[in-house]
Coordinates of C-alpha atoms in Angstrom, one line a residue:
M222 CA 167.7 19.2 2.4
E223 CA 171.3 20.4 2.3
L224 CA 172.2 23.5 0.4
I225 CA 175.6 22.6 -1.2
Q226 CA 176.1 25.5 -3.6
S227 CA 174.7 29.0 -4.2
W228 CA 175.6 31.8 -6.6
R229 CA 174.1 35.3 -7.1
C230 CA 172.8 35.4 -10.7
F231 CA 170.8 38.1 -12.6
D232 CA 169.4 39.5 -9.3
G233 CA 168.3 36.0 -8.3
E234 CA 170.1 32.9 -7.0
Q235 CA 171.3 29.7 -8.6
R236 CA 171.3 27.0 -6.0
V237 CA 172.1 23.3 -5.7
Y238 CA 170.6 21.0 -3.1
R239 CA 171.2 17.5 -1.9
H240 CA 168.7 15.3 -0.1
D241 CA 168.0 11.7 0.7
S242 CA 165.5 10.3 -1.7
T243 CA 162.8 7.8 -0.7
S244 CA 162.2 7.0 -4.3
T245 CA 165.8 6.0 -5.3
G246 CA 167.1 5.1 -1.8
T247 CA 170.1 7.3 -2.5
P248 CA 171.2 10.9 -2.0
M249 CA 170.0 13.0 -5.0
E250 CA 170.9 16.5 -6.1
F251 CA 169.0 19.1 -8.0
A252 CA 169.6 22.7 -9.1
V253 CA 167.1 25.4 -8.8
F254 CA 167.2 29.0 -10.1
L255 CA 165.2 31.4 -8.0
P256 CA 164.4 34.8 -9.6
R257 CA 164.1 37.9 -7.4
R258 CA 160.3 37.4 -7.1
A259 CA 160.8 34.0 -5.7
L260 CA 163.4 35.2 -3.2
N261 CA 160.8 37.7 -2.1
G262 CA 158.4 34.9 -1.4
E263 CA 156.1 35.4 -4.5
E264 CA 154.8 32.2 -6.2
C265 CA 156.3 31.8 -9.6
P266 CA 155.6 29.6 -12.6
T267 CA 158.2 26.8 -12.8
L268 CA 159.9 24.9 -15.6
M269 CA 161.6 21.5 -15.0
F270 CA 164.5 20.7 -17.3
L271 CA 165.6 17.0 -17.7
S272 CA 169.1 16.5 -19.0
G273 CA 170.4 13.9 -21.4
L274 CA 172.8 10.9 -21.4
T275 CA 176.1 11.4 -19.6
C276 CA 174.8 14.7 -18.0
T277 CA 173.9 16.0 -14.5
W278 CA 172.2 19.1 -13.4
E279 CA 175.5 21.0 -14.0
N280 CA 175.4 20.7 -17.8
M281 CA 172.1 22.6 -18.0
V282 CA 173.0 25.2 -15.3
S283 CA 176.4 26.1 -16.8
K284 CA 175.7 25.7 -20.5
A285 CA 172.0 26.3 -21.4
G286 CA 171.9 30.0 -20.6
S287 CA 168.5 29.8 -18.9
Q288 CA 169.0 32.2 -16.0
R289 CA 168.7 35.6 -17.8
A290 CA 165.4 34.8 -19.4
A291 CA 164.1 33.1 -16.3
A292 CA 165.0 36.2 -14.3
E293 CA 163.3 38.5 -16.7
M294 CA 160.1 36.5 -16.7
G295 CA 160.1 35.6 -13.0
M296 CA 160.3 31.9 -13.7
I297 CA 161.8 29.2 -11.4
I298 CA 164.0 26.6 -13.3
V299 CA 164.6 23.2 -11.7
A300 CA 167.2 20.8 -13.0
P301 CA 167.3 17.3 -11.4
D302 CA 170.0 14.7 -11.9
T303 CA 169.7 12.1 -14.6
S304 CA 170.0 9.0 -12.4
P305 CA 170.6 7.7 -8.9
R306 CA 174.3 7.6 -7.9
G307 CA 176.5 5.9 -5.3
D308 CA 178.9 3.1 -4.7
D309 CA 176.1 0.5 -4.3
V310 CA 174.1 1.7 -7.4
A311 CA 174.1 -0.6 -10.4
D312 CA 176.0 0.6 -13.4
D313 CA 176.9 -0.4 -17.0
D314 CA 180.2 -0.3 -18.9
G315 CA 178.6 1.8 -21.6
W316 CA 177.8 5.5 -21.4
D317 CA 174.2 4.9 -22.5
M318 CA 172.9 2.9 -19.6
G319 CA 173.4 3.0 -15.8
K320 CA 174.6 6.0 -13.9
S321 CA 173.7 9.3 -15.8
A322 CA 171.3 7.3 -18.0
G323 CA 168.2 6.6 -16.0
F324 CA 165.8 7.2 -18.8
Y325 CA 163.3 8.7 -16.4
L326 CA 161.5 5.4 -15.8
N327 CA 160.9 3.0 -13.0
A328 CA 163.0 -0.1 -13.6
T329 CA 161.5 -3.5 -13.0
Q330 CA 164.5 -5.8 -13.6
E331 CA 167.5 -6.6 -11.4
P332 CA 169.9 -5.2 -10.6
W333 CA 168.3 -1.9 -11.6
A334 CA 164.9 -2.1 -9.8
K335 CA 166.3 -1.2 -6.4
H336 CA 167.4 2.3 -7.2
Y337 CA 166.4 3.3 -10.7
R338 CA 163.0 4.9 -9.8
M339 CA 163.4 8.1 -11.7
E340 CA 159.8 8.3 -12.9
E341 CA 158.6 8.2 -9.3
Y342 CA 161.2 10.7 -8.2
I343 CA 160.4 13.3 -10.9
T344 CA 156.6 13.0 -10.8
Q345 CA 156.0 12.4 -7.1
E346 CA 158.8 13.0 -4.7
L347 CA 160.5 16.1 -6.3
P348 CA 157.3 18.1 -6.8
E349 CA 156.4 17.6 -3.1
I350 CA 159.8 18.8 -2.1
L351 CA 159.7 21.8 -4.3
E352 CA 156.2 22.8 -3.1
E353 CA 157.3 22.5 0.5
H354 CA 160.5 24.5 0.3
F355 CA 160.0 27.0 -2.5
P356 CA 157.3 29.5 -3.6
I357 CA 156.2 27.2 -6.4
D358 CA 152.6 27.0 -7.7
L359 CA 152.3 23.4 -8.9
S360 CA 149.3 24.4 -11.0
A361 CA 151.8 26.3 -13.2
L362 CA 154.5 23.6 -13.7
G363 CA 156.0 22.9 -17.2
I364 CA 158.6 20.4 -18.3
T365 CA 161.3 20.3 -21.0
G366 CA 164.5 18.4 -21.6
H367 CA 167.2 17.4 -24.0
S368 CA 167.7 14.1 -25.8
M369 CA 167.0 11.4 -23.1
G370 CA 165.6 14.3 -21.1
G371 CA 163.4 15.2 -24.0
H372 CA 162.1 11.7 -24.0
G373 CA 161.5 12.0 -20.3
A374 CA 159.7 15.4 -20.7
L375 CA 157.3 14.1 -23.4
T376 CA 156.5 10.8 -21.7
L377 CA 156.1 12.1 -18.2
A378 CA 153.9 15.0 -19.4
M379 CA 151.6 12.7 -21.3
K380 CA 151.3 10.3 -18.3
N381 CA 150.8 13.2 -15.8
P382 CA 148.8 15.9 -17.5
G383 CA 147.4 17.0 -14.1
L384 CA 151.0 17.8 -13.0
F385 CA 152.7 19.1 -16.1
K386 CA 150.7 21.8 -17.8
S387 CA 153.2 22.5 -20.7
V388 CA 155.8 20.4 -22.5
S389 CA 158.6 21.1 -24.9
A390 CA 161.9 19.3 -25.9
F391 CA 165.3 19.7 -27.5
A392 CA 166.3 16.9 -29.8
P393 CA 164.3 14.3 -27.9
I394 CA 164.4 10.5 -28.3
V395 CA 160.7 10.2 -29.4
N396 CA 160.5 6.5 -30.4
P397 CA 162.9 4.6 -28.0
I398 CA 161.3 1.3 -28.7
N399 CA 162.7 1.6 -32.2
C400 CA 166.1 3.0 -31.7
P401 CA 169.4 1.5 -30.4
W402 CA 169.6 3.7 -27.2
G403 CA 166.0 2.8 -26.2
E404 CA 166.3 -0.9 -27.1
K405 CA 169.4 -1.3 -24.9
A406 CA 168.0 0.6 -22.0
F407 CA 164.5 -0.8 -22.0
S408 CA 165.8 -4.4 -22.4
G409 CA 167.9 -3.9 -19.2
Y410 CA 165.5 -1.8 -17.1
L411 CA 162.2 -3.3 -18.2
G412 CA 163.0 -6.7 -19.5
E413 CA 162.5 -8.4 -22.9
D414 CA 158.7 -8.1 -23.0
R415 CA 158.4 -5.3 -25.5
S416 CA 154.7 -4.7 -24.6
T417 CA 155.8 -3.0 -21.4
W418 CA 158.0 -0.6 -23.3
A419 CA 155.1 1.3 -24.9
N420 CA 154.5 3.0 -21.5
Y421 CA 157.8 4.9 -22.0
D422 CA 157.6 5.7 -25.7
A423 CA 156.2 9.2 -26.7
C424 CA 154.8 8.0 -30.0
E425 CA 152.9 5.1 -28.4
L426 CA 151.7 7.3 -25.5
L427 CA 150.3 9.8 -28.0
K428 CA 148.1 7.0 -29.4
S429 CA 147.0 5.7 -26.0
R430 CA 146.8 9.0 -23.9
G431 CA 147.1 11.9 -26.3
W432 CA 147.9 15.5 -25.3
K433 CA 145.5 18.3 -25.1
G434 CA 148.0 21.2 -25.3
R435 CA 150.7 22.3 -27.6
I436 CA 154.2 20.8 -28.0
L437 CA 157.3 22.6 -29.1
I438 CA 160.4 20.7 -30.3
D439 CA 163.7 22.2 -31.6
Q440 CA 166.0 19.9 -33.5
G441 CA 169.3 20.6 -35.3
S442 CA 169.6 19.2 -38.8
A443 CA 173.4 18.6 -38.3
D444 CA 172.7 16.4 -35.2
G445 CA 174.8 13.2 -35.6
F446 CA 172.1 11.2 -33.8
L447 CA 169.2 12.5 -36.0
E448 CA 168.7 9.5 -38.4
E449 CA 169.4 6.5 -36.2
Q450 CA 168.3 7.6 -32.7
L451 CA 166.0 10.7 -32.7
K452 CA 163.7 10.5 -35.8
P453 CA 161.5 13.5 -35.0
W454 CA 159.5 12.9 -38.2
V455 CA 158.0 9.8 -36.5
F456 CA 156.7 11.9 -33.7
E457 CA 155.5 14.5 -36.1
K458 CA 153.4 11.9 -37.9
A459 CA 152.1 10.6 -34.6
C460 CA 151.0 14.1 -33.6
R461 CA 149.4 14.7 -37.0
D462 CA 147.5 11.4 -36.7
E463 CA 146.3 12.2 -33.2
G464 CA 145.4 15.8 -33.9
V465 CA 148.1 17.2 -31.5
D466 CA 149.4 20.7 -32.1
L467 CA 153.1 20.2 -32.6
T468 CA 155.6 22.9 -33.6
L469 CA 158.8 21.1 -34.9
R470 CA 161.5 23.5 -35.7
M471 CA 164.5 22.2 -37.7
H472 CA 167.6 24.3 -37.5
G473 CA 170.2 24.1 -40.2
G474 CA 173.8 23.5 -39.1
Y475 CA 173.0 22.9 -35.4
D476 CA 174.1 19.7 -33.7
H477 CA 173.2 17.8 -30.5
S478 CA 175.3 20.0 -28.2
Y479 CA 174.4 22.7 -25.7
Y480 CA 175.3 25.3 -28.3
C481 CA 172.0 24.4 -29.9
I482 CA 170.1 24.4 -26.6
A483 CA 171.6 27.8 -25.6
S484 CA 170.5 29.3 -28.9
F485 CA 166.8 28.5 -28.4
M486 CA 166.5 28.2 -24.6
Q487 CA 165.0 31.7 -24.3
D488 CA 162.3 30.8 -26.8
H489 CA 161.4 27.7 -24.7
I490 CA 161.2 29.7 -21.4
A491 CA 159.0 32.3 -23.1
W492 CA 156.8 29.6 -24.7
H493 CA 156.3 27.9 -21.3
Y494 CA 155.6 31.2 -19.6
D495 CA 152.8 31.9 -22.1
E496 CA 151.4 28.4 -21.6
L497 CA 151.5 28.6 -17.8
V498 CA 150.6 32.2 -16.9

């Protein structure tokens, strides 16, 4: 791994690393905030944050305001990138597919299948790297995310309950098989056989796999994507039908931006800390 940036922050360090990924076949970057306890070599609970469409690790690091709360609670925060990148990586003319829009899945269709292996990267390769290089206890690992990253957090947690012990989300795409963003991405990455899409849909995974813990979702009522793309009430019904403990908090006047995330990020860090410790 190559350390490419580091900043002192709340008596800890905010760092950015680059490494060659065996999953994507490309260089990948991820950010990690290390509180003072971690810098002293103490094992810390860890929260992984998955960013949304058009984003990289930098959006979360610079806009979410996570470092102060993480420093106070002694929690490591990891923010991976949203897709593979490079000159030979397939891309799309739209902003909602291709680079910065990996949807945290393993693509099966060309030209995407060669590099778009984000599910494998997030659930297998990255945890191994984190455990090797940082004082992380993988038995105390949670996951959260925003929008497309919220979709990734929910689906990857339900598919990997042995890895992720807690899950939350900000304005997640909860039913991608029935929204324009998901239909476009899944058609391209997974093909036209919609039966394969259910493996990446939080509502469908609740029916097939369930979730034994609690789930926290924050959603702004002024979010311009609420009605067509996000539809949190569909996930709320699925949780109710499957007996899953969901706290869905709707916030008047908040939109889809990081202003909303920054307003409630401390709540999520504290919530994961209580779940993990």
